[in-house]
CSV table of C-alpha atoms in Angstrom, one decimal:
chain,number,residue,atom,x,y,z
A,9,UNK,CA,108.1,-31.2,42.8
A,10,UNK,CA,106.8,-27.8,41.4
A,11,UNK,CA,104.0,-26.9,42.9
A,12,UNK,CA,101.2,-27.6,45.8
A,13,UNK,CA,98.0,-27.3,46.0
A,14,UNK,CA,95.9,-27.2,49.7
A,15,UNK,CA,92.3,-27.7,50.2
A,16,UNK,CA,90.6,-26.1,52.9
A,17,UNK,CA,87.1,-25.3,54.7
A,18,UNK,CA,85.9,-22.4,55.9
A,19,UNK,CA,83.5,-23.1,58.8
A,20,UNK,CA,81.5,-22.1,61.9
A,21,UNK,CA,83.6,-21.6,65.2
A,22,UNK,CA,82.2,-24.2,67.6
A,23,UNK,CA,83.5,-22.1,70.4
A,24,UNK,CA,80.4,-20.0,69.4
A,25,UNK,CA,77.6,-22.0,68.8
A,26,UNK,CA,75.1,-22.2,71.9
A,27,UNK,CA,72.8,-25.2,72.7
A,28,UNK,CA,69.3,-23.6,73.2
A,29,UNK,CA,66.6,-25.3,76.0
A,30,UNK,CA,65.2,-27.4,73.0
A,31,UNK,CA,68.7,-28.8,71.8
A,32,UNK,CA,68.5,-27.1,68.8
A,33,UNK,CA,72.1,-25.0,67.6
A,34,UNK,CA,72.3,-21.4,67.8
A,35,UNK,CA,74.7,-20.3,65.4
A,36,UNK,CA,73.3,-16.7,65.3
A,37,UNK,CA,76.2,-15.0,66.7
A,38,UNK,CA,79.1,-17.5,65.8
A,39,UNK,CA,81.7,-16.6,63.5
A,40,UNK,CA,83.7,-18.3,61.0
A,41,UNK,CA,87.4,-19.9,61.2
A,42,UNK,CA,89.3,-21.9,58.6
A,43,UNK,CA,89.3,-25.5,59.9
A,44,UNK,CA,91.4,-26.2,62.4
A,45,UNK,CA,92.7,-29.3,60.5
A,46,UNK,CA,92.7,-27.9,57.9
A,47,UNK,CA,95.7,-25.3,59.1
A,48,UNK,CA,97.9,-27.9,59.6
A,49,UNK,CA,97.4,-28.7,56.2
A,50,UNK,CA,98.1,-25.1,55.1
A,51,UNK,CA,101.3,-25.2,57.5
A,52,UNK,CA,102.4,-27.9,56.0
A,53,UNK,CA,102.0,-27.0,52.3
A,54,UNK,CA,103.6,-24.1,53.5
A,55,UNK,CA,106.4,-26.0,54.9
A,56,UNK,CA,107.5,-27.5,52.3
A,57,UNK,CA,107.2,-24.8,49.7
A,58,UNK,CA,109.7,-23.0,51.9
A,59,UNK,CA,112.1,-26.1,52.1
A,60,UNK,CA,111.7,-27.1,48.3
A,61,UNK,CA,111.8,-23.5,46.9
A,62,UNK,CA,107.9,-24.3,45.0
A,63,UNK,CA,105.1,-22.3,44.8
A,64,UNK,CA,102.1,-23.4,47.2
A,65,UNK,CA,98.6,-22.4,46.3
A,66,UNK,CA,95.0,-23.2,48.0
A,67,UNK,CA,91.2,-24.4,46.9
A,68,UNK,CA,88.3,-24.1,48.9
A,69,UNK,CA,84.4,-24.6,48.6
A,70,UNK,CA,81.7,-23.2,50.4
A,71,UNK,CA,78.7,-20.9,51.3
A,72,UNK,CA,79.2,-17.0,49.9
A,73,UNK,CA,80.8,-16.8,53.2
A,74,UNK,CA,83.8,-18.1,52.0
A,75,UNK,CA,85.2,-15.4,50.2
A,76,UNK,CA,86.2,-14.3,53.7
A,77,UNK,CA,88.3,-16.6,54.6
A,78,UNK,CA,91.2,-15.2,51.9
A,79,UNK,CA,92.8,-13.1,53.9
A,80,UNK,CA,93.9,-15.5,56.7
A,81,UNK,CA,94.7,-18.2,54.7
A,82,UNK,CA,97.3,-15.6,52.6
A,83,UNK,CA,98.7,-14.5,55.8
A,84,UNK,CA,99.7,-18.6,56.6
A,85,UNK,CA,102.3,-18.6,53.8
A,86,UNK,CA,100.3,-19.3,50.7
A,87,UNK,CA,101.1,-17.5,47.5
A,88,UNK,CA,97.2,-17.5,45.9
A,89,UNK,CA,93.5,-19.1,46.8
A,90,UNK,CA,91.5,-19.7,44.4
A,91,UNK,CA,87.7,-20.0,46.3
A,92,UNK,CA,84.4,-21.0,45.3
A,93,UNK,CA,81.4,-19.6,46.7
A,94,UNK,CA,77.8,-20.9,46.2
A,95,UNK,CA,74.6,-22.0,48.2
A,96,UNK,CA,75.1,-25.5,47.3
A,97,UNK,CA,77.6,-25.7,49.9
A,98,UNK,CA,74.8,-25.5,52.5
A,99,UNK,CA,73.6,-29.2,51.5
A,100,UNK,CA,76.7,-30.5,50.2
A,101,UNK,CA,78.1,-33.7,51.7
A,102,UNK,CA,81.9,-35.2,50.9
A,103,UNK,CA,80.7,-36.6,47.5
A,104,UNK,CA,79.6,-33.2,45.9
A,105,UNK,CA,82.8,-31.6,47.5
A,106,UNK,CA,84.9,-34.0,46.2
A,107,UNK,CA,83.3,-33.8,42.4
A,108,UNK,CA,83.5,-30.2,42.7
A,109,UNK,CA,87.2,-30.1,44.1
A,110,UNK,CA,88.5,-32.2,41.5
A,111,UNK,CA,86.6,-30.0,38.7
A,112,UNK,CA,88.8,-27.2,40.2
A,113,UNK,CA,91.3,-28.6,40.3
A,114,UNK,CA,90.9,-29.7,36.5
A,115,UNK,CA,90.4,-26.5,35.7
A,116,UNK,CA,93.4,-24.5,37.4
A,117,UNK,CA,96.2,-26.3,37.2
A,118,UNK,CA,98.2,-29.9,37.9
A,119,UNK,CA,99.9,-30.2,41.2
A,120,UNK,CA,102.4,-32.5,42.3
A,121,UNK,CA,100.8,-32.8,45.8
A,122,UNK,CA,97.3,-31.9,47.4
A,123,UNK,CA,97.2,-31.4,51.3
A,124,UNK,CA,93.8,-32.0,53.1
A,125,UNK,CA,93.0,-32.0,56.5
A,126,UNK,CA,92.3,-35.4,57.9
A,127,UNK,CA,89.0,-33.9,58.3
A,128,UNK,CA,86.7,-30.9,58.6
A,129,UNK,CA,85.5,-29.0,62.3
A,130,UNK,CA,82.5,-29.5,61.5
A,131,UNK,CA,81.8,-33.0,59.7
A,132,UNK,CA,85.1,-35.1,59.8
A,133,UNK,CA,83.4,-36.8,57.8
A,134,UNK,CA,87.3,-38.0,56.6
A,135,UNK,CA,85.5,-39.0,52.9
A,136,UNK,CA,87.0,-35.9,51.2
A,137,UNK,CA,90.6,-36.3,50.5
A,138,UNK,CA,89.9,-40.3,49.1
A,139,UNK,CA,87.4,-39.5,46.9
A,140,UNK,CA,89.1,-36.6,45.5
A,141,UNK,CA,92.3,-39.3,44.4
A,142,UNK,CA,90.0,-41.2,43.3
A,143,UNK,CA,88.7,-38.9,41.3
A,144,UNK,CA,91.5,-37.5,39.7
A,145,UNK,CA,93.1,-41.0,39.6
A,146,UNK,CA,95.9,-40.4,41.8
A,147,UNK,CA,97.2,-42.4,44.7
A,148,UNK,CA,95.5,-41.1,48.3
A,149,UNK,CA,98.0,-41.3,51.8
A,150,UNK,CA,95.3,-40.7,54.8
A,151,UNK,CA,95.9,-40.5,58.4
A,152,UNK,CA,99.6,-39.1,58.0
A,153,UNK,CA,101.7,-37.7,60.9
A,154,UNK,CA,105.0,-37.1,59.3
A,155,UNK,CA,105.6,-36.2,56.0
A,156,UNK,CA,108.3,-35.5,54.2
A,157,UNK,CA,109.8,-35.1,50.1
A,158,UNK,CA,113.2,-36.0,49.1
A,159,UNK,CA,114.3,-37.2,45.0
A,160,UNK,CA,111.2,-36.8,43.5
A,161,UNK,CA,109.9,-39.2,46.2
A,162,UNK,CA,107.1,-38.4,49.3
A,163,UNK,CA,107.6,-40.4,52.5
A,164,UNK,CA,104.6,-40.7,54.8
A,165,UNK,CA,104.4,-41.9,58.4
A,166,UNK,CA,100.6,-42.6,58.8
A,167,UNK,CA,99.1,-43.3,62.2
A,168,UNK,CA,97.1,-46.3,62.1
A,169,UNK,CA,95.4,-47.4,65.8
A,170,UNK,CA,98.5,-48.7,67.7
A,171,UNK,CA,100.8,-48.8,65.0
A,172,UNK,CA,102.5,-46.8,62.5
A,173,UNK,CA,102.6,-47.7,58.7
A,174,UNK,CA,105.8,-46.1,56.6
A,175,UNK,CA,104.8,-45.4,53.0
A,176,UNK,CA,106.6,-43.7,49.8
A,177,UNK,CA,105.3,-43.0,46.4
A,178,UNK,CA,106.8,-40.9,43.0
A,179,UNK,CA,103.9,-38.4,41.1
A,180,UNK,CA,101.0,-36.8,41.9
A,181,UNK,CA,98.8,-37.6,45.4
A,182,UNK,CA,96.7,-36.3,47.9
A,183,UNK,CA,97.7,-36.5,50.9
A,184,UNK,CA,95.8,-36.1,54.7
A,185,UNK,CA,97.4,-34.8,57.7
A,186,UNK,CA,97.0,-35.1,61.3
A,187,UNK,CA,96.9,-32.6,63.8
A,188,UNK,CA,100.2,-33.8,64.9
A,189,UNK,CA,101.9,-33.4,61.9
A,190,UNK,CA,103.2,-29.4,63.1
A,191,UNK,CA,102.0,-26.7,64.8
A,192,UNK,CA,100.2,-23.8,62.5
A,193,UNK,CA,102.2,-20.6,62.3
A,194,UNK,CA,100.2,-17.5,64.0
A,195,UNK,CA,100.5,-14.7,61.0
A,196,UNK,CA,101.7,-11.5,62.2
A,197,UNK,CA,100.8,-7.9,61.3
A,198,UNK,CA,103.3,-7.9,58.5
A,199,UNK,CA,102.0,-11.1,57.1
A,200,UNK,CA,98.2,-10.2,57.5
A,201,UNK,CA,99.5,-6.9,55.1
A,202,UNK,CA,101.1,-8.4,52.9
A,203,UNK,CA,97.7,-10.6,52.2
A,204,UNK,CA,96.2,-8.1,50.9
A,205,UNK,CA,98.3,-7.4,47.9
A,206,UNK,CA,98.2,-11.7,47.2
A,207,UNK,CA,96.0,-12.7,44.7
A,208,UNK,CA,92.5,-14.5,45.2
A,209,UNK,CA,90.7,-15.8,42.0
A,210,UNK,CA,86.9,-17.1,42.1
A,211,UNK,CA,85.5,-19.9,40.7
A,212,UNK,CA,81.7,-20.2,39.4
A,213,UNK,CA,79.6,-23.5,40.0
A,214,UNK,CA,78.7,-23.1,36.3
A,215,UNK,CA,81.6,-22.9,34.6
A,216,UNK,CA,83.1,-26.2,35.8
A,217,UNK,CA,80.0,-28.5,33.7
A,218,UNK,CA,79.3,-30.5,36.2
A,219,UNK,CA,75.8,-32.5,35.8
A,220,UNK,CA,73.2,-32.6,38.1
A,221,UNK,CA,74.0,-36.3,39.6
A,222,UNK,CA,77.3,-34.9,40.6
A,223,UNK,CA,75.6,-32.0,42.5
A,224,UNK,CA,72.9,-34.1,44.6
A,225,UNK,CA,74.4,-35.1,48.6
A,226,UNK,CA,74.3,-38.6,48.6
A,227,UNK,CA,73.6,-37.4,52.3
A,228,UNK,CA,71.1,-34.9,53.8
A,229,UNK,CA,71.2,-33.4,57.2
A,230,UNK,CA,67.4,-33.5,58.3
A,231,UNK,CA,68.4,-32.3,61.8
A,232,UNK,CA,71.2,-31.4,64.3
A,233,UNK,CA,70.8,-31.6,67.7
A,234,UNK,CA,73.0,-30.4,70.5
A,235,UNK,CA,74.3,-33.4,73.5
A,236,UNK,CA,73.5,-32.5,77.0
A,237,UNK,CA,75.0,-35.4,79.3
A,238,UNK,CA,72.7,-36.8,82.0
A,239,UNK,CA,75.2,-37.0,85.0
A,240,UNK,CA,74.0,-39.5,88.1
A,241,UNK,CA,75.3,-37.0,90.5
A,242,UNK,CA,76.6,-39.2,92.8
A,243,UNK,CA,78.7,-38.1,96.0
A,244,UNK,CA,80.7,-39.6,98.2
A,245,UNK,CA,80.8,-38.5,101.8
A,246,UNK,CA,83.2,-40.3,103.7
A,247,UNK,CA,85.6,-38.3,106.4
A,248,UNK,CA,88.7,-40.3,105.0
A,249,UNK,CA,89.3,-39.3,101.1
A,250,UNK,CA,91.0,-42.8,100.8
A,251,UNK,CA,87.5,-44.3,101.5
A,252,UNK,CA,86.0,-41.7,98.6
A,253,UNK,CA,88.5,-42.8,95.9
A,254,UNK,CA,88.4,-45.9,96.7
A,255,UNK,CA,84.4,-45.6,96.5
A,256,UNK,CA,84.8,-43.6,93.0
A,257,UNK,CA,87.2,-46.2,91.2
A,258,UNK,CA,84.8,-48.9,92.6
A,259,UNK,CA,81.6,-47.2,90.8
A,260,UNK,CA,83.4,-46.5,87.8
A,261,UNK,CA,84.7,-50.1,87.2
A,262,UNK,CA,81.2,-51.5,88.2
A,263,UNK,CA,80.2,-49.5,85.1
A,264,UNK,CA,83.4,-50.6,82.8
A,265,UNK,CA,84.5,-47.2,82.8
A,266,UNK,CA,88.3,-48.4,84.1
């Protein structure tokens, strides 16, 4: 193993997105965050660049607003981003990511491993890291909770419902972690510096030939709307709390909520 590759999503902070009275998103003061699945993707690239002795580099896609992401995701360990920035992104869905990830990917380099978030904040749609094997013709591990690289070989512990599923594979693959794979590193002043003097290199839509068909969403967002839950409200008022619980674990099975 030589070197790694993570993709990752820069995308609106949900903590900062308001529900207005009509339901519709107010996103006018939120700010951007790398995914947070998609850290423990970087953390774990990171990882095992440091235990390996390999270099570890990152991808990502998305709106001009992109470009700001560099910084943090330098300060998390990686050596260089490379980052593509174009309005497409606004309407893309996982099967224009994927087409243009893997023409990245083409383009830069070969990596013995790519690390993907099981999902993104924002979509999960979970479609990305598949069809991005797929289309660089390399074995895909999804849903992986442990991971670890030993003889040329990469063990996976993926998390499947109420079971676990041990896999190991030799080459190339892109592999999708779970939250609960590690716990991302908070960069410190010295690493958020030393990001600065890392290098970034941008990639143009144009120069990666891709034809039209592989730049039309095979899925269109035609609205969003926020969820307001519609609570019954209902109280219990007996003097003996027994009586209330009792009452409450009643209601709730009545409704097969236990």
């Amino acid at each position: 193993m030589q070197k790694l590759l993570v993709c990752y999503k820069w995308v609106l902070d949900e903590q900062d997105i308001k529900i207005a009275g009509d339901l519709s998103l107010d996103t006018s003061r939120a700010k951007y965050k790398i995914s947070d699945y998609d850290k423990n993707a970087i953390e774990e690239g990171v990882l095992l660049a440091e235990k390996h002795g390999v270099s570890v580099e990152a991808l990502t896609f998305g709106s001009v607003a992109a470009k700001q992401s560099l910084k943090d995701a330098l300060s998390r360990g990686l050596e260089k981003v490379y980052w593509l920035g174009d309005a497409a992104a606004d309407q893309a869905d996982a099967f224009v990511t994927a087409n243009i990830l893997a023409a990245a990917i083409r383009k830069i380099s070969q990596y013995d491993l790519i690390l993907c978030g099981e999902g993104s904040s924002d979509a999960y749609s979970q479609q990305t890291a598949p069809r991005l094997a797929a289309l660089l013709g390399i074995p895909a591990i999804t849903f992986v909770q442990q991971l670890s690289v030993a003889d040329g070989k990469v063990t996976a512990t993926r998390k499947l419902g109420d079971c676990t599923e041990e896999v190991a594979i030799t080459g190339p693959a892109v592999i999708s972690v779970l939250p609960e794979i590690n716990k991302p590193r908070i960069p410190g002043l010295k690493q958020v510096m030393a990001a600065a003097k890392k290098p970034s290199e941008e990639i143009k839509l144009a120069d990666l030939e891709l034809a039209a068909e592989e730049l039309a969403p095979k899925v269109r967002c035609v609205n969003l709307k926020g969820y307001v839950m519609d609570r019954k409200k209902v109280i219990f008022k007996e003097a003996n709390q027994a009586d209330n619980v009792a009452k409450l674990v009643a209601s709730l099975a009545q409704e097969g909520l236990c």
